[in-house]
GROMACS .gro file of C-alpha atoms in nm:
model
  450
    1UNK     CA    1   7.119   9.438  12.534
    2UNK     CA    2   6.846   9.546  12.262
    3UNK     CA    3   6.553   9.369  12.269
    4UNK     CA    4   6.300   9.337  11.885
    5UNK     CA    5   5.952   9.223  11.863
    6UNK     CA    6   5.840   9.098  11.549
    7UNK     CA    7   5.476   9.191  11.619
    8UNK     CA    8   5.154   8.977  11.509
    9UNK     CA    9   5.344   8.779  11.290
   10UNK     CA   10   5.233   8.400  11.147
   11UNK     CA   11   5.551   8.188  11.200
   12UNK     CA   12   5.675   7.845  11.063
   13UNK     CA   13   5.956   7.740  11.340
   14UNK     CA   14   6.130   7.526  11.122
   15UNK     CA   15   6.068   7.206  11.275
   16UNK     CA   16   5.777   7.044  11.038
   17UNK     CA   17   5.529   7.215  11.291
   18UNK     CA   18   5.202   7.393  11.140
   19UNK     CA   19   5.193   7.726  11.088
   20UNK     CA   20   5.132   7.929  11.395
   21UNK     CA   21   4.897   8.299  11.352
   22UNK     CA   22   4.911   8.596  11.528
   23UNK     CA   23   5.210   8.568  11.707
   24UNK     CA   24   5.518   8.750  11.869
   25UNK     CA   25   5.855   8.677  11.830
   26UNK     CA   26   6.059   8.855  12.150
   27UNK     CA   27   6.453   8.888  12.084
   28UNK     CA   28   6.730   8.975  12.339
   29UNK     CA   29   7.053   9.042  12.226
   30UNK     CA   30   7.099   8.749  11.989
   31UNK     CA   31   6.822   8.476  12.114
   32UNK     CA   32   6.471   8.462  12.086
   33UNK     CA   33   6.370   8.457  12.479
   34UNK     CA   34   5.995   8.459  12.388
   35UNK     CA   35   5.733   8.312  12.134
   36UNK     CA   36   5.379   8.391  12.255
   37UNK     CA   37   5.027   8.451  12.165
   38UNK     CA   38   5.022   8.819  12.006
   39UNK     CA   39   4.989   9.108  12.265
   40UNK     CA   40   4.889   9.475  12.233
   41UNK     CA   41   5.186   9.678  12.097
   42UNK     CA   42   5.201   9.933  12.371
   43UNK     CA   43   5.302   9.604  12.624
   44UNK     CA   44   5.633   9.616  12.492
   45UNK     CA   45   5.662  10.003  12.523
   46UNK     CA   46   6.045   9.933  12.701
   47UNK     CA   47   6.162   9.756  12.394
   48UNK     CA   48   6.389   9.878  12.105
   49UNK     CA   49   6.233   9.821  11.848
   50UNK     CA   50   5.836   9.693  11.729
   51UNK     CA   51   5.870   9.559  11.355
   52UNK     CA   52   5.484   9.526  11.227
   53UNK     CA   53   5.474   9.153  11.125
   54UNK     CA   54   5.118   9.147  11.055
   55UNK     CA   55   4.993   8.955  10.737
   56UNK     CA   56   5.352   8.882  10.724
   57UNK     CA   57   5.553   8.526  10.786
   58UNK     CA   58   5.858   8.463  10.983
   59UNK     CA   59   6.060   8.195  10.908
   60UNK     CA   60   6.420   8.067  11.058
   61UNK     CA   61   6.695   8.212  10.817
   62UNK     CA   62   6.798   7.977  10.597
   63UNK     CA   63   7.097   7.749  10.617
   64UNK     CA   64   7.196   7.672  10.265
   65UNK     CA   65   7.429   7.345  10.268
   66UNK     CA   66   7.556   7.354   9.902
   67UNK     CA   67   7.694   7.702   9.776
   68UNK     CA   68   7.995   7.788   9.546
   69UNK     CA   69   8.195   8.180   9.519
   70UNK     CA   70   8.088   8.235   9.885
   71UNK     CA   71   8.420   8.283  10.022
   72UNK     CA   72   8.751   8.431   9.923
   73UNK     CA   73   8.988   8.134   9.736
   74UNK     CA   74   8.980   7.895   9.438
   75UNK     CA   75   8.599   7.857   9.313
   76UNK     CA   76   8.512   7.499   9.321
   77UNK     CA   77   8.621   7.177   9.353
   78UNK     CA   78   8.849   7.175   9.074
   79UNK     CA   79   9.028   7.482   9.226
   80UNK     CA   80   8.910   7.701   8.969
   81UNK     CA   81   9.078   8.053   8.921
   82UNK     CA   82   8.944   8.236   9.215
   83UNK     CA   83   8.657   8.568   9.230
   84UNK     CA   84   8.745   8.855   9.312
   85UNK     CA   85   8.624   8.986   9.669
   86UNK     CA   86   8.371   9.228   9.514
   87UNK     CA   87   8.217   8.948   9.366
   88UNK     CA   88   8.179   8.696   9.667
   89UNK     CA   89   8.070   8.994   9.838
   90UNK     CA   90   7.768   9.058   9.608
   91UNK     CA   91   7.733   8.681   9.594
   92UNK     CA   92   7.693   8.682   9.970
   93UNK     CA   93   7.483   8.971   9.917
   94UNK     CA   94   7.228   8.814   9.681
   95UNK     CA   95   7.219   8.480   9.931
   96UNK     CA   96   7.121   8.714  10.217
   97UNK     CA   97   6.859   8.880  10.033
   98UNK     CA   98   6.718   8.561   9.925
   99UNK     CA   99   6.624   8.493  10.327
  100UNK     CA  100   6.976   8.255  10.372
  101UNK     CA  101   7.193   8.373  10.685
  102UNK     CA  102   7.427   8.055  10.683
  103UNK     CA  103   7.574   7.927  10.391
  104UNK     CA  104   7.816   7.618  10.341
  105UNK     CA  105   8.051   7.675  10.080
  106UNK     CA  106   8.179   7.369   9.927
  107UNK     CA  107   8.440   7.510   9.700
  108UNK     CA  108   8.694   7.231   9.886
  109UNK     CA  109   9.006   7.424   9.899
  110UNK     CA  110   8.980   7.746  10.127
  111UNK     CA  111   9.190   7.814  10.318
  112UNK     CA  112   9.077   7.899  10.729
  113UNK     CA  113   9.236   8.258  10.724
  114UNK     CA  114   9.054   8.290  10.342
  115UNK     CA  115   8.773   8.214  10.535
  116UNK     CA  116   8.791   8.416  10.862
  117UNK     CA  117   8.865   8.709  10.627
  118UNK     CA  118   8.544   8.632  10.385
  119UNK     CA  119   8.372   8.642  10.748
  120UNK     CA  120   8.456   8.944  10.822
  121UNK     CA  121   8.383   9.127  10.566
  122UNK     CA  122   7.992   8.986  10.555
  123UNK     CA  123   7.715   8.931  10.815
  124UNK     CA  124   7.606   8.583  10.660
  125UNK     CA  125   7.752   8.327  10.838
  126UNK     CA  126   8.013   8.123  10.630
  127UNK     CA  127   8.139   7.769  10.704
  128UNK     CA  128   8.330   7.604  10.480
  129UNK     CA  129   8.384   7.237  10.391
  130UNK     CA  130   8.712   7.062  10.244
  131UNK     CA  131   8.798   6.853   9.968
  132UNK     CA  132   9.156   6.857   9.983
  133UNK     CA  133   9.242   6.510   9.987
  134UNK     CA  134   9.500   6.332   9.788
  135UNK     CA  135   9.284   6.236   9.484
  136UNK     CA  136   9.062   6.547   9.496
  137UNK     CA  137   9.334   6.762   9.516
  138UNK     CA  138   9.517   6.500   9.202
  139UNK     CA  139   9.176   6.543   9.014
  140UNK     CA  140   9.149   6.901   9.070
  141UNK     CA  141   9.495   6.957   8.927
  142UNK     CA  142   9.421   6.754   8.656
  143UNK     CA  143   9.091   6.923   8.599
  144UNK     CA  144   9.180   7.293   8.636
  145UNK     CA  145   9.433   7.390   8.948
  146UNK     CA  146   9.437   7.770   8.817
  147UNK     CA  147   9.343   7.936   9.106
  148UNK     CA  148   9.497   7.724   9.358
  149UNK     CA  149   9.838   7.834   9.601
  150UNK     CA  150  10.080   7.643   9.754
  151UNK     CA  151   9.858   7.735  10.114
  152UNK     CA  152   9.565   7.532   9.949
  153UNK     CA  153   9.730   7.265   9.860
  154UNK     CA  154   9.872   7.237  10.185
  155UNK     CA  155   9.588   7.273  10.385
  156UNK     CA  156   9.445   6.899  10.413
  157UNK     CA  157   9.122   6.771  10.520
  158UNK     CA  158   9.201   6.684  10.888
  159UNK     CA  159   9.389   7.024  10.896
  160UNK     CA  160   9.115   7.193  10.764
  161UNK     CA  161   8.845   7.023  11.007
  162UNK     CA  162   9.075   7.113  11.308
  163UNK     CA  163   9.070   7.455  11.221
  164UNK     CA  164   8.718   7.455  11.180
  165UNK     CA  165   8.542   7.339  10.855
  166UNK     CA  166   8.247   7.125  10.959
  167UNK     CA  167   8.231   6.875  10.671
  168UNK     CA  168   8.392   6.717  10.346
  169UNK     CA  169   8.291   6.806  10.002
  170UNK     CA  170   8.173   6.923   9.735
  171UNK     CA  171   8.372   6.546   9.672
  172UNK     CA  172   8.351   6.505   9.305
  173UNK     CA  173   8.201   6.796   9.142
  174UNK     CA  174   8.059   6.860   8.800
  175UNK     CA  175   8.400   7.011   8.715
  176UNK     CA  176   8.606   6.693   8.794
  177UNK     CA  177   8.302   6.421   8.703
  178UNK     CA  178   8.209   6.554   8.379
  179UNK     CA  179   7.869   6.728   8.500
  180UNK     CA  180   7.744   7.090   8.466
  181UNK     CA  181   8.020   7.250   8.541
  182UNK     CA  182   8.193   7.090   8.176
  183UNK     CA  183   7.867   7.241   8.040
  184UNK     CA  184   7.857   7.574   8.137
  185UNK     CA  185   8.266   7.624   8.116
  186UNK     CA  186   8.548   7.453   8.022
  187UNK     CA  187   8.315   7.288   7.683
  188UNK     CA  188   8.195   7.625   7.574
  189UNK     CA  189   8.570   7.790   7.657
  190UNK     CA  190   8.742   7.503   7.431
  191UNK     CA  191   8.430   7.558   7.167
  192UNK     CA  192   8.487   7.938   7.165
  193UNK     CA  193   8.880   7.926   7.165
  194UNK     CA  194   8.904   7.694   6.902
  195UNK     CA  195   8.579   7.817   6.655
  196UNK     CA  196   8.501   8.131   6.776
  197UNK     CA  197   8.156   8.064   6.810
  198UNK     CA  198   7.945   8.082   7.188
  199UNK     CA  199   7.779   7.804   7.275
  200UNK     CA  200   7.483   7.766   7.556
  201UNK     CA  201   7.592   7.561   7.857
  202UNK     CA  202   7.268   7.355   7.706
  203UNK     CA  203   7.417   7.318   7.352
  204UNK     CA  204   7.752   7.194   7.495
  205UNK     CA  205   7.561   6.923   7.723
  206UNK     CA  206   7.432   6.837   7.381
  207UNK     CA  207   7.774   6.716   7.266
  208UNK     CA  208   7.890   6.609   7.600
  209UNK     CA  209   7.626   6.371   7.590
  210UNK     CA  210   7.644   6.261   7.276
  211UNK     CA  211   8.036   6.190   7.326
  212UNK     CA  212   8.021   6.003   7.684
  213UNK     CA  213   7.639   5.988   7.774
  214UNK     CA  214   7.473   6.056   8.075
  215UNK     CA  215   7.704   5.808   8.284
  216UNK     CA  216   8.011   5.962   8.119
  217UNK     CA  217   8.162   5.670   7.922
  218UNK     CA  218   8.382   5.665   7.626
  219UNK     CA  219   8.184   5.370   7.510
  220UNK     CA  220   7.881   5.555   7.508
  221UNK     CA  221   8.024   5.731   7.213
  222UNK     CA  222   7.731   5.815   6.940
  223UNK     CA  223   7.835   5.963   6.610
  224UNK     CA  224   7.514   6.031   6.499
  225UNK     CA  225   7.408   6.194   6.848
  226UNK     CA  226   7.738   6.432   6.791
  227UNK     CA  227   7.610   6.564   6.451
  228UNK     CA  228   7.272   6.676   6.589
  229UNK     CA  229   7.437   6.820   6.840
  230UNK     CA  230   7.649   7.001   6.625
  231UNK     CA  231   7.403   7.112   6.410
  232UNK     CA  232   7.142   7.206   6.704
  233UNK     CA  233   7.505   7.426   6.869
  234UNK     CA  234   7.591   7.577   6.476
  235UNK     CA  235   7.858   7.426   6.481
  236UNK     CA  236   7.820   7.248   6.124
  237UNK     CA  237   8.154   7.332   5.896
  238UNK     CA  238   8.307   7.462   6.221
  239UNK     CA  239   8.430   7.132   6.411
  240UNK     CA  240   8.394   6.785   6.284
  241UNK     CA  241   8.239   6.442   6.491
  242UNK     CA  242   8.594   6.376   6.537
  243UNK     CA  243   8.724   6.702   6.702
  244UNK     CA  244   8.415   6.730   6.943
  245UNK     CA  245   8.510   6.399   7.069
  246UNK     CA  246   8.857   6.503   7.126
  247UNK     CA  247   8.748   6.827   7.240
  248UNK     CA  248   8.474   6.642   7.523
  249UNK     CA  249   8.703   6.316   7.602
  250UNK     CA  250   8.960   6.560   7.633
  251UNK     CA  251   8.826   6.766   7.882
  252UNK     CA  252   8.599   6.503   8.096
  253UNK     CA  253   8.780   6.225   8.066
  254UNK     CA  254   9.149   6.261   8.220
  255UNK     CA  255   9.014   6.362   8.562
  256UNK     CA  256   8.721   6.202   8.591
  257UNK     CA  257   8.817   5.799   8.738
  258UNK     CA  258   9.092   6.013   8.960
  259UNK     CA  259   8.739   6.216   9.145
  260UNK     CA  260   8.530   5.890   9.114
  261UNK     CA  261   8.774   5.762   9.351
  262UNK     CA  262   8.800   6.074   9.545
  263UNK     CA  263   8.459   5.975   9.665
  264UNK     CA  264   8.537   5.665   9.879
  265UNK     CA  265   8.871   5.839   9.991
  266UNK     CA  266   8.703   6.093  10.118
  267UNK     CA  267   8.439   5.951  10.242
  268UNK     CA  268   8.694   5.747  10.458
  269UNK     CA  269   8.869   6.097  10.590
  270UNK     CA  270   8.488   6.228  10.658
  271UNK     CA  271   8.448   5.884  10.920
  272UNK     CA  272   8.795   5.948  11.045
  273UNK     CA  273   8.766   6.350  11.146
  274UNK     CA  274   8.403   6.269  11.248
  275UNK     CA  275   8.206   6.527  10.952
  276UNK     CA  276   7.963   6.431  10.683
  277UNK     CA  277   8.073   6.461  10.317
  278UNK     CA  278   7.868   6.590  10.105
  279UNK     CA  279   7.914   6.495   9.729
  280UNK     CA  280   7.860   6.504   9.410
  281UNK     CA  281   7.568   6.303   9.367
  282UNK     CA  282   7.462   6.260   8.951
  283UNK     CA  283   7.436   5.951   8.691
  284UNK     CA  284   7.804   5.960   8.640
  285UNK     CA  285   7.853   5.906   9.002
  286UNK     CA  286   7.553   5.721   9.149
  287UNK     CA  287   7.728   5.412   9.138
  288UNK     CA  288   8.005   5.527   9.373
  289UNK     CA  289   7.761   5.752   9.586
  290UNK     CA  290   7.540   5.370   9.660
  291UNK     CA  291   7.860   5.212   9.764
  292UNK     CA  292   7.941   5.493  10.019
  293UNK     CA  293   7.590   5.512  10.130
  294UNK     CA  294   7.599   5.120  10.284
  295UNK     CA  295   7.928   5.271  10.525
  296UNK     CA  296   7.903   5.386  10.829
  297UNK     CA  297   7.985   5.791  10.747
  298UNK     CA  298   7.753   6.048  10.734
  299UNK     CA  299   7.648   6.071  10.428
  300UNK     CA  300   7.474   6.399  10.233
  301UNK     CA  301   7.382   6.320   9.885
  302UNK     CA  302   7.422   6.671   9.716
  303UNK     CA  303   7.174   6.790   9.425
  304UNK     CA  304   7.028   6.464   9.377
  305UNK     CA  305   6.799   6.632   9.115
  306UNK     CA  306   7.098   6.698   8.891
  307UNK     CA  307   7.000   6.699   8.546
  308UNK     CA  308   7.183   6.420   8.455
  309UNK     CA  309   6.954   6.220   8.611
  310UNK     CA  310   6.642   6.021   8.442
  311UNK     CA  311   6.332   6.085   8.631
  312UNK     CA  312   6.262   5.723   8.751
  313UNK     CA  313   6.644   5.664   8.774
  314UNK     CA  314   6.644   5.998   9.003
  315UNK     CA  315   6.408   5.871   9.214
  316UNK     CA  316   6.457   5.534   9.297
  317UNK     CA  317   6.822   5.592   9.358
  318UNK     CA  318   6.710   5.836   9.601
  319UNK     CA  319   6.506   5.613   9.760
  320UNK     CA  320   6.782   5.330   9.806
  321UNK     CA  321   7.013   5.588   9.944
  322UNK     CA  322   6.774   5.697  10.248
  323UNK     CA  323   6.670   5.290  10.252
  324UNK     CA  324   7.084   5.325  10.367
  325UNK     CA  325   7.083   5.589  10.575
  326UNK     CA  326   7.193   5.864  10.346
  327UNK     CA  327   7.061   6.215  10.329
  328UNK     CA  328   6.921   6.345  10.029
  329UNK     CA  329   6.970   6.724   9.915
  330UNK     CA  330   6.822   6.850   9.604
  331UNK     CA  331   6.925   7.165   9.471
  332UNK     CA  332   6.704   7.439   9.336
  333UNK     CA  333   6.997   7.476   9.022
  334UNK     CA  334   6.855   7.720   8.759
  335UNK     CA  335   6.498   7.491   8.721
  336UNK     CA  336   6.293   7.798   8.753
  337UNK     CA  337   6.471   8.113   8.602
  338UNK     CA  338   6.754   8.070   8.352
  339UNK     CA  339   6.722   7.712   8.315
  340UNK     CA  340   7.052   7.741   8.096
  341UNK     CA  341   7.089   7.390   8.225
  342UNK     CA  342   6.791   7.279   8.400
  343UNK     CA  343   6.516   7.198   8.148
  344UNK     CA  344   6.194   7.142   8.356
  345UNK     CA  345   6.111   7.144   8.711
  346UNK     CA  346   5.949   6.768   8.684
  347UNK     CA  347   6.244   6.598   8.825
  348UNK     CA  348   6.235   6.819   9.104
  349UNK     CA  349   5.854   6.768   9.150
  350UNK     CA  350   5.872   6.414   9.119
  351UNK     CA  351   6.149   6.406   9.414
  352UNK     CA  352   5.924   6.597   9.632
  353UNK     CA  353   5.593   6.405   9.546
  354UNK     CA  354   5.792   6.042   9.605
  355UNK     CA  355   5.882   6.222   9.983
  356UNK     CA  356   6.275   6.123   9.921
  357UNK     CA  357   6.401   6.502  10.004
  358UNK     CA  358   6.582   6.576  10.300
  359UNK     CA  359   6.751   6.882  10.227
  360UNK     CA  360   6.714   7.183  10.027
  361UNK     CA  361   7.040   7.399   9.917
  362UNK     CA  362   7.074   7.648   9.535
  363UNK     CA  363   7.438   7.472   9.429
  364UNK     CA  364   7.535   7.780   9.184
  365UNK     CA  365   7.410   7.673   8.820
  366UNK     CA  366   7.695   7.894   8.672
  367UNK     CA  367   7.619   8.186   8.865
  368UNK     CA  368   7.210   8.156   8.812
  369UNK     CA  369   7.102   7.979   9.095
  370UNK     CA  370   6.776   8.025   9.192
  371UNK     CA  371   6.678   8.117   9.567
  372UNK     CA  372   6.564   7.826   9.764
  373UNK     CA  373   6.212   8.018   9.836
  374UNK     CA  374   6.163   8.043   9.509
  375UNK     CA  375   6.122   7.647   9.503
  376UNK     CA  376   5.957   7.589   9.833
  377UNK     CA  377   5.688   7.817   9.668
  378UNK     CA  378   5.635   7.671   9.384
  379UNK     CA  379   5.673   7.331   9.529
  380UNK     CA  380   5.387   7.405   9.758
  381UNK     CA  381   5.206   7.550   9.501
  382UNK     CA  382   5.242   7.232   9.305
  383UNK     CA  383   5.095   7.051   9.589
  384UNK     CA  384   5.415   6.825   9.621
  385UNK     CA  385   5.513   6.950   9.985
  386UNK     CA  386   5.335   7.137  10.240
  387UNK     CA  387   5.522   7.448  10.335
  388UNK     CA  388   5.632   7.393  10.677
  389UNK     CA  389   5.788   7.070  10.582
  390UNK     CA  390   5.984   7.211  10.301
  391UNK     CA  391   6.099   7.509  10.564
  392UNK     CA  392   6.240   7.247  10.741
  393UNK     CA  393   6.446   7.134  10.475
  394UNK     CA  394   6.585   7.447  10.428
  395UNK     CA  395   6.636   7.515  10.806
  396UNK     CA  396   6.676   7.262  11.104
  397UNK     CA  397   6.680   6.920  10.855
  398UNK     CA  398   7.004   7.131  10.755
  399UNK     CA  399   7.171   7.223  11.091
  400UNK     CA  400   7.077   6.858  11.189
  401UNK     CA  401   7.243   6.697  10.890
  402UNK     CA  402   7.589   6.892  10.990
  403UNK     CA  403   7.610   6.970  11.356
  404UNK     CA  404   7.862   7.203  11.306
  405UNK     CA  405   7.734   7.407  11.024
  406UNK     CA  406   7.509   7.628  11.196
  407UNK     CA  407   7.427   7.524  11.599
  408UNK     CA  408   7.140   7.649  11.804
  409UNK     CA  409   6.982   7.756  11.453
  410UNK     CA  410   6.770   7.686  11.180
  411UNK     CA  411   6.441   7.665  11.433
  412UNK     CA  412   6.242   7.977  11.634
  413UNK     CA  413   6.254   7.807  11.966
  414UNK     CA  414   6.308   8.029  12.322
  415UNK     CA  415   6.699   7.983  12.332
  416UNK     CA  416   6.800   7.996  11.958
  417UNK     CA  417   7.022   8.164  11.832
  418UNK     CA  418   6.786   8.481  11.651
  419UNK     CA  419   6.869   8.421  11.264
  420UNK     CA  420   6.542   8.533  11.122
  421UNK     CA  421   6.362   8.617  10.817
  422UNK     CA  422   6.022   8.827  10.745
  423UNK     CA  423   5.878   8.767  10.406
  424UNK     CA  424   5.559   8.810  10.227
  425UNK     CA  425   5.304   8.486  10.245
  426UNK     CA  426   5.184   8.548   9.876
  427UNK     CA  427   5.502   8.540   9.701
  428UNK     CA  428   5.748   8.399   9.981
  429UNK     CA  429   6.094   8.533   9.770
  430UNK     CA  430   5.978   8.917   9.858
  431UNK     CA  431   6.189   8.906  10.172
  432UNK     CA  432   6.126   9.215  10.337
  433UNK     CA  433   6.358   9.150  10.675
  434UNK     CA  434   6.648   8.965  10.789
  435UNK     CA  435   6.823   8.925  11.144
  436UNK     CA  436   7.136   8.778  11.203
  437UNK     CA  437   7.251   8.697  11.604
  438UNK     CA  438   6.938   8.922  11.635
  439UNK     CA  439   7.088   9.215  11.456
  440UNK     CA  440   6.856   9.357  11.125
  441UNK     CA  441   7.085   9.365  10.857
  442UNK     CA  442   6.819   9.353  10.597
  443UNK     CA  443   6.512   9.590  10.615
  444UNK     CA  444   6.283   9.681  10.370
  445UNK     CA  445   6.452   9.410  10.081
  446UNK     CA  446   6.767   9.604  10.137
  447UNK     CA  447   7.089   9.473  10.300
  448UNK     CA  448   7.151   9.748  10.610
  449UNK     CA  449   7.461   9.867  10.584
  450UNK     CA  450   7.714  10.042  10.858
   0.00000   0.00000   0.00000
């Protein structure tokens, strides 16, 4: 049984505790057996290995609660045409480099031998969560349906919990509620197919909102919203008011009161298979996600930062869902790097600073997420959250919102399981090593391979 060291390290344990200096970190096999005052290296002379944590932070890996493409079978809740294994491979890749060593995905319609094969091939751990009830699975055909098989139809929510998924959702979806995921795909596609012309996932919020507004209604209809929008998207002489409202009705609109009542169903098959559900949680469907909140399920309000969202709307909703018992995620989205979608990071700020956050996950912004470091560090730096409160967000708060997702993890007790990370204290997103069940598997920034 090897036994690591990470030597002299500072550590944040993941439990909202202060930041502990000059430590060691003792590993056997795949628990941490020791945390103790720093000793002199040549103490440990029978161990494996010594890794030189000095100057250096150690934090629990992170257990990301809200991912998309992290397994093999049909991307998202709207059972999207699936990736190809190369690519949830390098997806899985670029979660583990970001310091995350269990992720959720919330796709909704995996299969359990999809999965057990996606966890094979990959040392993050993968647990998967299920949408497949009848009026997700009704909305997602509606929606999309391209990448889904006669297996994930078949494979129900209770099925799927009994072989294993530890919670229900993503239950709505952007792709089935009219949110980014009509921004930043099927809008553009329809744009391109029909013009030519590529749109930015920003320009074709533009017109969504301008068709439906924020709260997605055909009443909300605007037509001098739509010509700006068309103008701002060059789009003028291309499509008229009247064809991007058939073009955004047409797309939003069919699916979209089939997955707003997807919610309580499957909020009703979460209480009865004893998981949370997670869902979609965004203007269109706050009114739904209130309702739910006041049952007795477990309830985790996913990116409840979406964009959608006013900033004062954002936040007091927020703060009536945890008045109820709810859990509230926000997601890191693209606010940072591409922001494709995600203008600002004030909403995010302003969720933090109001102390309404419970959980931390990336959701996949298209593809651009950005790594949930990346936002604890400038969060701190903001002076909206002290770091070892927004660790815990991103670690234990997570295992402890869904028991099954990742057990005896997400803190750097003696007993846990040893899912680790290394990273630099100045700029926390230069993750230098990562141990899974105790095992390196990133050194150096660089996944280990063999």
């Amino acid at each position: 049984m090897a036994t690591t060291v990470l030597h002299a390290c500072d550590l944040i344990d993941g439990q909202g505790t202060d930041q502990q200096s000059g430590i060691d970190v003792v590993v056997e096999g795949d628990r941490v057996v020791e945390i103790v005052p720093s000793r002199p290296a040549q103490t440990y002379e029978a161990v494996d290995e010594i890794v030189d944590a000095s100057g250096m932070l150690v934090l629990p890996g992170l257990i990301n609660n809200h991912t998309h493409g992290t397994a093999y079978g049909p991307l998202f809740p709207s059972g999207h045409e699936r990736l190809s294994h190369e690519q949830v491979r390098a997806n899985l890749d670029r979660h583990l480099l970001e310091g995350t060593t269990t992720v959720l995905c919330v796709d909704g319609f995996v299969t359990a031998e999809e999965l057990a094969s996606t966890d094979e091939a990959h040392p993050v751990n993968v647990r998967l969560a299920s949408c497949n009830t009848p009026a997700c699975l009704e909305a997602a055909t509606i929606a999309d349906g391209g990448g889904l098989t006669e297996a994930n139809r078949r494979f129900g929510a209770g099925q799927a919990v009994a072989a294993g998924a530890v919670a229900l959702g993503e239950i709505g979806a952007g792709h089935t509620l009219g949110g980014g995921g009509a921004s930043y795909m099927y809008i553009p596609a329809e744009v391109r197919r029909r013009t030519g012309v590529t749109i930015t996932p920003r320009q074709a919020n533009g017109l969504k909102v301008a068709v439906l507004g924020r709260h997605i209604s055909a009443s909300a209809f605007d037509r001098d919203a739509v010509e700006e929008a068309l103008a701002a998207a060059g789009l003028i002489g291309r499509l008229s008011v009247e064809d991007v409202r058939e073009i955004v009705s047409g797309i939003v609109l069919p699916a979209f009161d089939v997955a707003l009542r997807g919610l309580a169903e499957a909020a009703e098959h979460a209480r009865a298979n004893g998981v949370p559900v997670l869902v979609h949680n965004a203007a269109a469907s706050m009114t739904q996600v209130t309702a739910i909140a006041k049952t007795d399920v477990r309830l985790i309000a996913g990116h409840s930062n979406h964009s959608s969202f006013a900033l004062r709307e954002a936040v007091e909703h927020a703060e009536r869902l945890k008045e109820a018992g709810a859990i509230v995620d926000v997601s890191t989205l693209d606010t940072f790097g591409a922001q494709r979608l995600t203008p600002s990071p004030d909403l995010l700020y302003a969720m933090f600073a109001a102390q309404v956050v419970d959980t931390i996950s990336t959701d996949y912004a298209g593809g651009h997420h950005d790594p949930i470091l990346l936002a604890i560090d400038r969060c701190v730096r903001a002076g909206v959250v002290g770091l070892p409160a927004a660790v815990a967000m991103a670690t234990a708060n997570v295992a402890d919102a869904i028991p099954g997702v990742a057990p005896r993890r997400g803190r750097v007790v003696p007993g846990a399981i040893a899912d680790l990370i290394v990273t630099d204290p100045a700029e926390l997103t230069r993750v230098g090593l990562v141990m899974i069940g105790g095992r390196v598997v990133v050194r150096d920034g660089r996944r280990v391979t063999g």
